[in-house]
């Protein structure tokens, strides 16, 4: 598969990431199918995209006609039948390896032989997802950052199983979306950004749990002293505290090291259902 052959892109999972990835692709001229097993999630995704795209029109980034055309290229479905015609598929489901492996096994059975299957996982390397597949050479990581409509950078990760052509095509696709790709030549859990960010998060949580400062104060220091656009706790609220939890659990399952477990305060937030912006409460309160 080459980028010139890519006409239809499939995005699986209609959460914040999946919905916005789908719109990024539709705006760039691709026919896009956004799939989720929950119809309400699909309709919620469409409703969440409309005000964002209206702001693009207000800021003269696109015309209303161009936005309408992009929505016209975006289809919403609850089944996987569409993947038979898809050239490039981006998975954006929950950060659980068993869920991803099951999905990719289903996809491989019905997709074209040269279709590329990419995971948007922020930490799980694609070799763990592709280990039981017959065509692992077609699999790679394509990691968009939250929110995809705004963030320019995308990490593309090439595992030992990934063919050069798959990696090159993924990079070229990202460029065609107006994004900036960074290609990792070999796999490492967490890639580049999240490995660096993880160290910051760990220290921020340590300072909070041991009473050195409040989460508001730690965020303030990161913004005003380190010039970060957003503090670590506000960022966890934005991306979802459950995402942080699942990432750390995956790392713990791989390493067996106690220090890789989710922080107690993160686990408590997940147990309470306080997952950040999407639930109205995390480290901060939202209305």
Coordinates of C-alpha atoms in Angstrom, one line a residue:
X1 CA 0.0 0.0 0.0
X2 CA 1.3 3.4 -1.0
X3 CA -0.2 6.8 0.0
X4 CA -1.4 7.3 -3.5
X5 CA -3.6 4.3 -3.2
X6 CA -5.3 5.4 0.0
X7 CA -8.8 6.6 -0.8
X8 CA -10.8 5.4 2.3
X9 CA -9.7 5.6 5.9
X10 CA -11.4 3.8 8.7
X11 CA -11.3 5.0 12.3
X12 CA -12.5 2.6 15.0
X13 CA -13.7 4.2 18.2
X14 CA -15.8 7.3 18.4
X15 CA -14.3 8.9 21.6
X16 CA -12.6 12.2 21.6
X17 CA -9.5 10.9 19.8
X18 CA -11.3 8.8 17.2
X19 CA -13.8 11.5 16.3
X20 CA -11.2 14.1 15.8
X21 CA -8.8 11.9 13.9
X22 CA -11.7 11.0 11.6
X23 CA -12.4 14.7 11.0
X24 CA -8.7 15.5 10.4
X25 CA -8.8 12.9 7.6
X26 CA -12.1 14.1 6.2
X27 CA -10.9 17.7 6.1
X28 CA -7.8 16.5 4.2
X29 CA -10.0 15.1 1.4
X30 CA -10.2 11.4 2.3
X31 CA -13.4 9.4 2.5
X32 CA -13.7 8.4 6.2
X33 CA -15.7 5.8 8.0
X34 CA -16.0 6.3 11.8
X35 CA -17.1 3.1 13.5
X36 CA -18.2 2.4 17.1
X37 CA -20.5 -0.3 18.5
X38 CA -22.5 2.4 20.3
X39 CA -24.8 4.5 18.1
X40 CA -25.0 7.2 20.9
X41 CA -21.3 7.5 20.9
X42 CA -21.3 8.1 17.2
X43 CA -24.0 10.8 17.4
X44 CA -22.1 12.3 20.3
X45 CA -19.0 12.4 18.3
X46 CA -20.7 14.2 15.4
X47 CA -22.3 16.8 17.8
X48 CA -18.9 17.4 19.4
X49 CA -17.3 18.1 16.1
X50 CA -19.8 20.6 14.8
X51 CA -18.9 23.5 17.2
X52 CA -15.2 22.8 16.7
X53 CA -15.5 23.1 13.0
X54 CA -17.7 26.2 13.3
X55 CA -14.8 27.8 15.1
X56 CA -12.5 26.9 12.2
X57 CA -14.9 28.8 9.9
X58 CA -15.0 31.8 12.3
X59 CA -11.2 31.9 12.3
X60 CA -11.1 31.6 8.5
X61 CA -9.2 28.3 8.6
X62 CA -11.9 26.7 6.4
X63 CA -14.9 28.0 4.6
X64 CA -18.4 26.7 5.5
X65 CA -18.5 24.9 2.2
X66 CA -15.3 23.1 2.9
X67 CA -16.5 22.1 6.4
X68 CA -19.8 20.8 4.9
X69 CA -17.9 18.9 2.3
X70 CA -15.7 17.3 5.1
X71 CA -18.8 16.2 7.0
X72 CA -20.1 14.8 3.7
X73 CA -17.1 12.6 3.4
X74 CA -17.6 11.3 7.0
X75 CA -19.8 8.2 7.5
X76 CA -20.8 6.8 10.8
X77 CA -21.4 3.1 11.2
X78 CA -21.9 0.5 14.1
X79 CA -20.5 -2.5 12.2
X80 CA -17.2 -3.5 10.8
X81 CA -18.4 -4.4 7.3
X82 CA -16.9 -1.2 5.9
X83 CA -13.3 -2.4 6.5
X84 CA -13.5 -4.6 3.4
X85 CA -13.0 -1.4 1.4
X86 CA -10.8 0.6 3.7
X87 CA -7.2 1.2 2.7
X88 CA -5.9 2.5 6.0
X89 CA -7.5 1.8 9.4
X90 CA -6.7 3.7 12.6
X91 CA -7.8 2.0 15.9
X92 CA -8.7 4.4 18.7
X93 CA -10.4 2.1 21.3
X94 CA -9.8 1.7 25.0
X95 CA -6.2 1.3 26.1
X96 CA -6.5 -2.4 26.9
X97 CA -4.3 -4.8 25.0
X98 CA -6.8 -7.7 25.0
X99 CA -9.4 -5.5 23.4
X100 CA -7.0 -4.2 20.8
X101 CA -5.7 -7.7 19.9
X102 CA -9.2 -9.1 19.5
X103 CA -10.1 -6.2 17.2
X104 CA -7.0 -6.5 15.0
X105 CA -7.7 -10.3 14.7
X106 CA -11.1 -9.5 13.4
X107 CA -9.9 -6.8 11.1
X108 CA -7.2 -9.0 9.5
X109 CA -9.8 -11.5 8.5
X110 CA -11.8 -9.1 6.3
X111 CA -9.5 -6.3 5.2
X112 CA -7.6 -6.1 2.0
X113 CA -4.3 -7.9 2.0
X114 CA -2.3 -4.7 1.6
X115 CA -4.5 -2.6 4.0
X116 CA -2.5 -0.9 6.8
X117 CA -3.7 -1.4 10.3
X118 CA -2.5 1.3 12.7
X119 CA -3.1 1.7 16.4
X120 CA -3.4 5.1 18.0
X121 CA -2.2 3.6 21.3
X122 CA -0.2 6.1 23.3
X123 CA 2.0 3.4 24.9
X124 CA 1.3 -0.1 23.7
X125 CA 3.7 -1.1 21.0
X126 CA 2.1 -2.7 17.9
X127 CA 4.2 -5.9 18.1
X128 CA 2.1 -6.9 21.1
X129 CA -1.1 -6.4 19.1
X130 CA 0.2 -8.0 15.9
X131 CA 1.9 -11.1 17.4
X132 CA -0.9 -13.5 16.4
X133 CA -1.6 -11.9 13.0
X134 CA -0.7 -13.4 9.6
X135 CA 0.3 -10.0 8.1
X136 CA 2.1 -8.3 10.9
X137 CA 4.1 -6.3 8.3
X138 CA 1.0 -4.2 7.7
X139 CA 0.8 -3.1 11.4
X140 CA 2.3 0.0 13.1
X141 CA 1.7 2.7 15.7
X142 CA 0.3 6.0 14.5
X143 CA 0.0 8.1 17.7
X144 CA -2.0 11.3 17.4
X145 CA -1.9 13.7 20.4
X146 CA -5.0 15.1 22.2
X147 CA -6.8 17.0 20.7
X148 CA -5.9 15.8 17.2
X149 CA -7.6 18.7 15.4
X150 CA -5.2 21.0 17.2
X151 CA -2.0 19.1 17.8
X152 CA 0.5 19.1 14.9
X153 CA 2.8 16.2 15.9
X154 CA 2.1 12.5 15.3
X155 CA 4.4 9.7 16.4
X156 CA 4.8 6.8 13.9
X157 CA 6.5 3.7 15.4
X158 CA 8.1 1.0 13.3
X159 CA 8.4 -2.3 15.0
X160 CA 10.6 -5.2 13.8
X161 CA 7.5 -6.7 12.3
X162 CA 6.6 -3.5 10.4
X163 CA 7.6 -3.4 6.8
X164 CA 9.5 -0.3 5.5
X165 CA 6.7 0.3 3.0
X166 CA 4.1 0.4 5.8
X167 CA 6.1 2.8 7.9
X168 CA 6.9 5.0 4.9
X169 CA 3.2 5.1 3.8
X170 CA 2.1 5.9 7.4
X171 CA 4.6 8.8 7.5
X172 CA 3.4 10.1 4.1
X173 CA -0.2 9.8 5.1
X174 CA 0.4 11.9 8.2
X175 CA 2.1 14.5 6.0
X176 CA -0.9 14.5 3.7
X177 CA -3.1 15.4 6.7
X178 CA -1.0 18.5 7.3
X179 CA 0.6 17.0 10.4
X180 CA 4.3 16.6 11.4
X181 CA 5.3 13.0 11.7
X182 CA 8.2 11.7 13.8
X183 CA 9.3 8.2 12.9
X184 CA 10.7 5.9 15.7
X185 CA 12.9 3.4 14.0
X186 CA 12.3 0.8 16.7
X187 CA 9.7 0.2 19.4
X188 CA 9.8 1.4 23.0
X189 CA 6.8 1.5 25.3
X190 CA 5.5 5.1 25.7
X191 CA 7.4 6.3 22.6
X192 CA 9.1 9.7 23.0
X193 CA 6.6 12.2 24.3
X194 CA 4.9 10.0 26.9
X195 CA 8.2 8.7 28.2
X196 CA 9.4 12.2 28.9
X197 CA 5.9 13.3 30.1
X198 CA 5.7 10.2 32.3
X199 CA 8.7 11.3 34.4
X200 CA 7.1 14.7 34.9
X201 CA 3.8 13.1 35.9
X202 CA 5.4 10.7 38.4
X203 CA 7.2 13.6 40.1
X204 CA 4.1 15.7 40.2
X205 CA 2.0 12.9 41.8
X206 CA 4.8 12.2 44.3
X207 CA 4.9 15.9 45.3
X208 CA 1.1 15.9 45.7
X209 CA 0.7 12.6 47.5
X210 CA 3.4 13.6 50.0
X211 CA 1.9 17.0 50.8
X212 CA 4.6 19.2 49.3
X213 CA 2.1 21.3 47.4
X214 CA -1.5 21.2 46.0
X215 CA -2.2 20.1 42.5
X216 CA -3.1 23.7 41.6
X217 CA 0.3 24.9 42.8
X218 CA 2.2 22.2 41.0
X219 CA 0.3 23.0 37.7
X220 CA 1.1 26.7 38.3
X221 CA 4.8 26.1 38.7
X222 CA 4.9 24.0 35.5
X223 CA 3.1 26.8 33.6
X224 CA 4.9 29.8 34.9
X225 CA 8.4 28.4 35.7
X226 CA 8.7 25.8 33.0
X227 CA 6.6 27.6 30.4
X228 CA 4.4 24.6 29.8
X229 CA 1.0 25.4 28.2
X230 CA -0.8 23.2 30.7
X231 CA 0.1 21.6 34.1
X232 CA 0.3 17.8 34.6
X233 CA -2.9 17.5 36.6
X234 CA -4.9 19.6 34.2
X235 CA -3.4 17.5 31.4
X236 CA -4.5 14.3 33.0
X237 CA -8.0 15.7 33.3
X238 CA -7.9 16.7 29.6
X239 CA -6.7 13.3 28.3
X240 CA -8.7 11.2 30.9
X241 CA -7.4 10.0 34.2
X242 CA -8.6 6.5 33.2
X243 CA -6.1 6.6 30.3
X244 CA -3.3 7.3 32.7
X245 CA -4.5 4.4 34.8
X246 CA -4.7 1.9 32.0
X247 CA -1.3 3.0 30.6
X248 CA 0.3 2.4 34.0
X249 CA -1.5 -0.9 34.5
X250 CA -0.2 -2.1 31.1
X251 CA 3.3 -1.0 32.0
X252 CA 3.0 -2.8 35.4
X253 CA 1.8 -6.0 33.7
X254 CA 4.8 -5.9 31.4
X255 CA 7.4 -5.2 34.0
X256 CA 6.0 -6.6 37.2
X257 CA 7.6 -3.6 39.0
X258 CA 5.6 -2.1 41.8
X259 CA 6.8 1.4 40.9
X260 CA 5.1 1.0 37.5
X261 CA 1.6 0.6 39.1
X262 CA -0.8 3.5 38.8
X263 CA -0.5 6.1 41.6
X264 CA -2.9 5.6 44.5
X265 CA -4.5 8.9 43.9
X266 CA -5.1 8.1 40.2
X267 CA -6.6 4.7 41.2
X268 CA -8.9 6.4 43.6
X269 CA -10.1 8.8 41.0
X270 CA -10.9 6.0 38.6
X271 CA -12.8 4.1 41.3
X272 CA -14.9 7.2 42.0
X273 CA -15.5 7.7 38.3
X274 CA -13.8 11.1 38.5
X275 CA -12.0 10.8 35.1
X276 CA -11.5 14.5 34.3
X277 CA -13.3 16.8 31.8
X278 CA -15.4 14.0 30.2
X279 CA -17.1 13.3 33.6
X280 CA -17.1 16.9 34.9
X281 CA -14.7 16.2 37.7
X282 CA -11.1 15.0 38.0
X283 CA -8.4 16.9 39.8
X284 CA -10.5 20.0 38.9
X285 CA -14.3 20.6 38.7
X286 CA -15.8 21.3 35.3
X287 CA -19.2 22.7 34.2

